Amino acid sequence: MFENANNRTELGSLGEFGLIRHLENAVEIKNKETLKGIGDDAAVICLDSEENVQLITTDMLLEGVHFDLVYCPLKHLGYKSVVVNLSDIYAMNGIPKQIVVGIGLSNRFSLEAIEELYSGMLLACKHYGVDLIGGDTTSSRSGLVISITAIGTAKKSDVVYRNGAQENDLICVSGDLGAAYLGLQLLNREKKVFLDSPGVQPDFQGNDYLLERQLKPEARKEIIEILKKTGVKPTAMIDISDGLASEIMHICTQSDKGCTIYEAKIPIDEKTYNLAREFHLDPTVCAMNGGEDYELLFTINQKDFEKLTAKLTYLLSVTSLLRKKVITCSINLTVKWH
Ligand code: ADP
Ligand code: MG
């Protein structure tokens, strides 16, 4: 299955995506019902009906890696942990229906704390019309662990993969980028101030939007509804969990295309821009590499553009055109609002 089993290869030399690709190479799909396994936002499974498919995705959140309970309220954490999974179902152009929740915890947590966590999860379930149908509970010696699997449905012909982008398609993003990252920088700064001088109240004034983007993100359900209403099927789609740079790279690599990203067309909110400057960060870099925006990044045929802009005036920003192969990035302007 794996060659060179006696050698030691450092994981750092592969990186996360390299590791996943390596594991994927050893996986053999045996069932004809498995239409798509590893490699997209969700797996696609065809059941008894030829027409409808099931979409399955899973995400794990670890205390100290993905969240910090010093500034992340448990209710928000519960909400976010559901939303990040639903976002992957929407990224396949599907509708999420159920979630399964696994938690690892210690007696550091009270019943009331877990109730808070679940109240956030259930609020997200209510908001997105999803059922919580089960899970698993175990003890953890390394902080809180939350592992959620989301299940969704779609018509087989509606499913949008990462690999369908065509030359000269438009690259679109459903909202502004970089805000969640700046929200995190702000929380980290105030945490440090708080730890240094516990009496001092955190200063979040005027930055509600950035905090909300970090602590209580939403999945772009309405974009999927608009795509359906307008009859537009993107040629490729992915949700932005790791940052624009990484996600466009996935679309380009899997579609065997390249792209040009025009810096001036990257949507960045004014508050993100201003706070980035305050932190001496480049706003474009925050948008490209920050991540956790949970916006949808998709490519469409140019002929579909008019149909979408009629409905998406504030949500859609055309960042650039897909190219044949070569990936270039034109960095010439500092910033531009959508
Ligand atoms: P996303 O950012 O959309 O959640 P990931 O980058 O986590 O996607 O995963 C990309 C693909 O790799 C998905 O198809 C996912 O199911 C698969 N994958 C991730 N980790 C593993 C793993 N440990 N074993 C098998 N498949 C994995
Ligand atoms: Mg994803």
Coordinates of C-alpha atoms and ligand atoms in Angstrom, one line a residue:
M1 CA 0.0 0.0 0.0
F2 CA 2.7 2.5 1.0
E3 CA 6.3 2.1 -0.3
N4 CA 9.3 2.9 1.9
A5 CA 7.4 2.0 5.1
N6 CA 10.7 1.7 7.0
N7 CA 11.9 5.3 6.3
R8 CA 10.9 8.3 8.3
T9 CA 9.6 11.3 6.3
E10 CA 8.8 14.5 8.2
L11 CA 5.2 15.5 7.8
G12 CA 6.4 19.1 7.5
S13 CA 8.0 18.2 4.1
L14 CA 4.6 17.3 2.7
G15 CA 2.3 19.9 4.3
E16 CA -1.4 19.3 4.9
F17 CA -2.4 19.1 1.3
G18 CA 0.6 17.0 0.4
L19 CA -0.3 14.5 3.2
I20 CA -3.9 14.3 2.0
R21 CA -2.7 13.6 -1.6
H22 CA -0.3 11.0 -0.3
L23 CA -3.1 9.2 1.6
E24 CA -5.5 9.6 -1.3
N25 CA -3.0 7.7 -3.6
A26 CA -3.3 4.6 -1.4
V27 CA -7.1 4.7 -1.4
E28 CA -9.0 2.5 -3.8
I29 CA -12.7 3.1 -4.4
K30 CA -14.6 -0.1 -4.6
N31 CA -18.2 0.9 -4.7
K32 CA -19.8 2.3 -7.8
E33 CA -22.1 4.4 -5.6
T34 CA -19.0 6.5 -4.5
L35 CA -19.0 9.1 -7.2
K36 CA -16.4 11.3 -5.5
G37 CA -14.1 10.4 -2.6
I38 CA -11.2 12.5 -1.3
G39 CA -10.5 15.8 -3.0
D40 CA -13.4 18.1 -2.9
D41 CA -15.4 20.0 -0.2
A42 CA -17.6 16.9 0.3
A43 CA -17.8 13.4 -0.9
V44 CA -20.6 12.5 -3.3
I45 CA -22.5 9.3 -3.0
C46 CA -25.2 8.0 -5.3
L47 CA -27.8 5.9 -3.5
D48 CA -30.7 4.0 -5.1
S49 CA -31.9 6.9 -7.1
E50 CA -29.9 7.8 -10.2
E51 CA -31.0 11.4 -9.9
N52 CA -30.2 12.4 -6.3
V53 CA -26.9 12.2 -4.5
Q54 CA -25.8 12.5 -0.9
L55 CA -23.0 14.8 0.1
I56 CA -20.8 14.1 3.2
T57 CA -18.2 16.3 4.8
T58 CA -16.4 16.3 8.1
D59 CA -14.4 18.9 10.1
M60 CA -12.6 18.7 13.4
L61 CA -12.0 21.6 15.7
L62 CA -9.4 21.4 18.5
E63 CA -9.0 23.6 21.5
G64 CA -5.8 25.5 21.3
V65 CA -5.5 25.0 17.6
H66 CA -8.8 26.1 16.1
F67 CA -10.3 28.0 19.0
D68 CA -9.3 29.6 22.3
L69 CA -11.9 29.5 25.1
V70 CA -10.4 32.6 26.7
Y71 CA -12.3 34.7 24.0
C72 CA -14.5 32.3 22.2
P73 CA -17.9 31.9 23.9
L74 CA -19.1 28.3 23.9
K75 CA -22.4 29.2 22.2
H76 CA -20.5 30.9 19.4
L77 CA -18.2 28.0 19.1
G78 CA -21.1 25.6 18.8
Y79 CA -22.6 27.8 16.1
K80 CA -19.4 28.1 14.2
S81 CA -18.5 24.4 14.4
V82 CA -21.8 23.6 12.6
V83 CA -21.5 26.4 10.1
V84 CA -18.1 25.5 8.8
N85 CA -19.4 22.0 7.9
L86 CA -22.6 23.4 6.2
S87 CA -20.4 25.7 4.2
D88 CA -18.7 22.6 2.6
I89 CA -22.1 21.2 1.6
Y90 CA -23.1 24.6 0.0
A91 CA -19.7 24.6 -1.8
M92 CA -20.9 21.5 -3.7
N93 CA -24.1 23.4 -4.6
G94 CA -26.1 21.1 -2.2
I95 CA -28.5 21.5 0.7
P96 CA -27.4 20.4 4.1
K97 CA -29.9 18.2 5.9
Q98 CA -28.3 16.5 8.9
I99 CA -25.3 16.7 11.2
V100 CA -23.6 14.2 13.5
V101 CA -21.6 15.6 16.4
G102 CA -18.7 14.0 18.2
I103 CA -17.2 15.7 21.3
G104 CA -14.2 15.0 23.4
L105 CA -14.2 16.7 26.8
S106 CA -12.9 16.5 30.4
N107 CA -14.5 17.3 33.7
R108 CA -13.1 20.8 33.4
F109 CA -16.5 21.4 31.7
S110 CA -19.8 21.6 33.5
L111 CA -23.2 20.5 32.2
E112 CA -24.1 24.1 31.8
A113 CA -21.0 24.7 29.6
I114 CA -21.9 21.8 27.3
E115 CA -25.5 23.1 27.2
E116 CA -24.1 26.5 26.0
L117 CA -22.1 24.7 23.3
Y118 CA -25.1 22.8 22.2
S119 CA -27.4 25.8 22.3
G120 CA -25.1 27.3 19.6
M121 CA -25.1 24.2 17.6
L122 CA -28.9 23.9 17.8
L123 CA -29.3 27.6 16.9
A124 CA -27.3 26.9 13.7
C125 CA -29.4 23.8 13.0
K126 CA -32.5 25.9 13.3
H127 CA -31.2 28.7 11.2
Y128 CA -30.1 26.4 8.3
G129 CA -32.9 23.9 8.6
V130 CA -30.7 21.0 9.6
D131 CA -31.3 18.1 12.0
L132 CA -28.8 17.0 14.6
I133 CA -29.2 13.2 14.4
G134 CA -26.5 11.7 16.6
G135 CA -22.8 11.7 17.5
D136 CA -20.3 10.4 20.0
T137 CA -19.1 11.5 23.4
T138 CA -15.7 10.7 24.7
S139 CA -13.2 11.9 27.3
S140 CA -10.3 14.1 26.2
R141 CA -7.0 14.8 27.9
S142 CA -6.0 17.6 25.5
G143 CA -8.9 20.1 25.7
L144 CA -12.2 20.2 24.0
V145 CA -12.5 18.4 20.7
I146 CA -15.5 18.9 18.3
S147 CA -15.9 16.8 15.3
I148 CA -18.9 17.4 13.1
T149 CA -20.0 15.5 10.0
A150 CA -22.6 17.1 7.8
I151 CA -24.9 15.3 5.3
G152 CA -26.6 17.0 2.4
T153 CA -28.4 16.3 -0.8
A154 CA -28.3 17.6 -4.3
K155 CA -29.5 16.6 -7.8
K156 CA -26.6 14.7 -9.4
S157 CA -26.6 17.1 -12.3
D158 CA -26.4 20.2 -10.0
V159 CA -23.3 19.1 -8.1
V160 CA -20.4 21.5 -8.6
Y161 CA -16.9 20.2 -8.2
R162 CA -13.6 22.0 -7.9
N163 CA -12.4 20.6 -11.2
G164 CA -14.8 22.1 -13.8
A165 CA -13.4 25.6 -14.4
Q166 CA -12.9 26.5 -18.0
E167 CA -10.6 29.0 -19.7
N168 CA -12.0 32.5 -19.8
D169 CA -14.6 31.8 -17.0
L170 CA -15.1 34.6 -14.5
I171 CA -13.8 34.0 -10.9
C172 CA -16.4 35.2 -8.4
V173 CA -16.4 35.5 -4.7
S174 CA -19.6 35.9 -2.6
G175 CA -18.4 38.5 -0.2
D176 CA -15.5 40.4 1.4
L177 CA -12.4 38.6 2.6
G178 CA -9.8 39.0 5.4
A179 CA -12.3 40.2 8.1
A180 CA -12.3 36.9 10.1
Y181 CA -8.5 37.0 10.2
L182 CA -8.4 40.6 11.4
G183 CA -11.0 39.7 14.0
L184 CA -8.7 37.0 15.3
Q185 CA -5.7 39.4 15.4
L186 CA -7.9 41.7 17.5
L187 CA -9.0 39.0 19.9
N188 CA -5.4 37.9 20.3
R189 CA -4.2 41.4 21.0
E190 CA -6.9 42.0 23.6
K191 CA -6.2 38.6 25.2
K192 CA -2.6 39.6 25.6
V193 CA -3.6 43.0 27.2
F194 CA -6.0 41.1 29.5
L195 CA -3.4 38.6 30.6
D196 CA -0.8 41.3 31.2
S197 CA -3.3 43.5 33.2
P198 CA -6.4 41.5 34.1
G199 CA -8.3 44.6 35.3
V200 CA -8.3 46.2 31.8
Q201 CA -11.4 45.9 29.7
P202 CA -10.9 44.8 26.1
D203 CA -11.1 47.5 23.5
F204 CA -13.3 46.2 20.6
Q205 CA -15.0 49.4 19.8
G206 CA -16.1 49.9 16.2
N207 CA -14.9 46.4 15.3
D208 CA -18.1 44.4 15.8
Y209 CA -18.2 43.3 12.2
L210 CA -14.7 41.8 12.3
L211 CA -15.4 40.0 15.6
E212 CA -18.6 38.6 14.2
R213 CA -16.8 37.3 11.1
Q214 CA -14.4 35.5 13.3
L215 CA -16.6 34.3 16.2
K216 CA -20.0 33.8 14.4
P217 CA -19.5 33.2 10.7
E218 CA -22.4 32.3 8.4
A219 CA -22.5 29.8 5.5
R220 CA -23.6 31.2 2.2
K221 CA -26.9 29.5 1.9
E222 CA -28.5 32.4 0.0
I223 CA -25.9 32.1 -2.8
I224 CA -27.0 28.6 -3.5
E225 CA -30.6 29.7 -3.6
I226 CA -29.8 32.5 -6.0
L227 CA -27.9 30.2 -8.3
K228 CA -30.9 27.9 -8.4
K229 CA -33.3 30.7 -9.0
T230 CA -31.3 32.2 -11.8
G231 CA -30.5 28.8 -13.3
V232 CA -26.8 29.4 -13.2
K233 CA -24.5 26.5 -12.5
P234 CA -21.0 27.5 -11.6
T235 CA -18.3 25.5 -13.5
A236 CA -16.3 25.1 -10.2
M237 CA -16.8 26.0 -6.6
I238 CA -15.1 25.8 -3.2
D239 CA -15.7 27.6 0.1
I240 CA -13.0 29.9 1.5
S241 CA -11.8 28.3 4.7
D242 CA -8.0 28.7 4.2
G243 CA -7.8 31.9 2.2
L244 CA -8.4 33.0 -1.4
A245 CA -4.8 32.0 -2.5
S246 CA -5.2 28.5 -1.3
E247 CA -8.7 28.0 -2.6
I248 CA -8.1 29.4 -6.1
M249 CA -5.1 27.2 -6.2
H250 CA -7.3 24.1 -5.6
I251 CA -9.7 25.1 -8.4
C252 CA -6.8 25.9 -10.8
T253 CA -4.9 22.7 -10.0
Q254 CA -7.9 20.4 -10.2
S255 CA -9.3 22.2 -13.3
D256 CA -5.8 22.2 -14.9
K257 CA -6.0 26.0 -15.4
G258 CA -4.2 29.1 -14.2
C259 CA -5.6 32.5 -13.3
T260 CA -4.8 36.1 -12.8
I261 CA -6.0 37.7 -9.6
Y262 CA -6.2 41.5 -9.9
E263 CA -5.4 43.0 -6.5
A264 CA -7.8 45.9 -7.0
K265 CA -10.7 43.5 -7.5
I266 CA -10.3 41.6 -4.3
P267 CA -13.2 42.6 -2.0
I268 CA -11.9 43.9 1.3
D269 CA -14.2 45.7 3.8
E270 CA -13.1 49.1 4.9
K271 CA -12.9 48.0 8.6
T272 CA -10.7 45.1 7.6
Y273 CA -8.5 47.5 5.6
N274 CA -8.2 50.0 8.4
L275 CA -7.4 47.4 11.1
A276 CA -4.9 45.6 8.9
R277 CA -3.0 49.0 8.6
E278 CA -3.2 49.4 12.3
F279 CA -1.6 46.0 12.8
H280 CA 1.0 46.9 10.1
L281 CA -0.3 44.1 7.9
D282 CA -1.0 44.2 4.2
P283 CA -4.8 44.0 3.7
T284 CA -4.3 42.0 0.5
V285 CA -2.2 39.4 2.2
C286 CA -4.9 39.1 4.9
A287 CA -7.5 38.5 2.2
M288 CA -5.3 36.1 0.3
N289 CA -4.0 34.0 3.2
G290 CA -6.2 34.9 6.2
G291 CA -8.9 32.3 5.8
E292 CA -12.1 31.4 7.8
D293 CA -14.2 33.8 5.6
Y294 CA -16.6 31.0 4.6
E295 CA -17.5 32.9 1.4
L296 CA -18.0 30.9 -1.8
L297 CA -15.4 31.1 -4.5
F298 CA -16.8 30.0 -7.9
T299 CA -16.2 30.2 -11.6
I300 CA -18.9 30.9 -14.1
N301 CA -19.2 31.2 -17.9
Q302 CA -19.1 34.8 -19.0
K303 CA -22.6 34.5 -20.5
D304 CA -24.0 33.9 -17.0
F305 CA -22.6 37.0 -15.5
E306 CA -25.6 39.3 -16.3
K307 CA -28.1 36.8 -14.8
L308 CA -26.2 36.8 -11.5
T309 CA -25.4 40.5 -11.1
A310 CA -29.1 41.3 -11.3
K311 CA -29.5 39.4 -8.0
L312 CA -26.1 39.8 -6.4
T313 CA -25.2 43.4 -6.6
Y314 CA -23.5 43.5 -3.2
L315 CA -22.5 40.0 -2.9
L316 CA -20.6 39.3 -6.1
S317 CA -17.2 40.5 -7.0
V318 CA -15.5 39.4 -10.1
T319 CA -11.9 39.0 -9.2
S320 CA -10.5 37.9 -12.6
L321 CA -10.4 35.6 -15.5
L322 CA -9.3 32.0 -15.6
R323 CA -6.3 31.5 -17.8
K324 CA -4.7 28.6 -19.5
K325 CA -2.2 27.1 -17.0
V326 CA 0.2 29.8 -15.8
I327 CA -0.8 31.3 -12.5
T328 CA 0.2 35.0 -12.1
C329 CA -0.8 37.5 -9.5
S330 CA -0.9 41.1 -10.4
I331 CA -0.2 43.2 -7.4
N332 CA -0.3 46.8 -8.4
L333 CA -3.1 48.6 -6.5
T334 CA -3.5 48.6 -2.7
V335 CA -7.2 48.0 -2.2
K336 CA -10.6 48.5 -3.6
W337 CA -14.0 48.0 -2.0
H338 CA -16.6 45.9 -3.7
Ligands
ADP1 P1 -12.1 21.6 3.4 O1 -11.1 22.7 3.6 O2 -13.1 21.9 2.3 O3 -12.8 21.1 4.6 P2 -9.9 19.8 3.4 O4 -8.8 20.5 2.9 O5 -10.1 19.6 4.9 O6 -11.3 20.4 2.8 O7 -10.0 18.4 2.7 C1 -9.8 18.2 1.3 C2 -10.2 16.8 1.0 O8 -9.3 15.8 1.6 C3 -11.6 16.4 1.4 O9 -12.1 15.6 0.3 C4 -11.4 15.6 2.6 O10 -12.5 14.7 2.8 C5 -10.1 14.9 2.4 N1 -9.4 14.6 3.6 C6 -8.9 15.5 4.6 N2 -8.3 14.8 5.6 C7 -8.3 13.5 5.3 C8 -7.9 12.3 5.9 N3 -7.2 12.4 7.1 N4 -8.1 11.1 5.3 C9 -8.8 11.1 4.1 N5 -9.2 12.2 3.5 C10 -9.0 13.4 4.0
MG2 MG -14.2 23.5 1.9

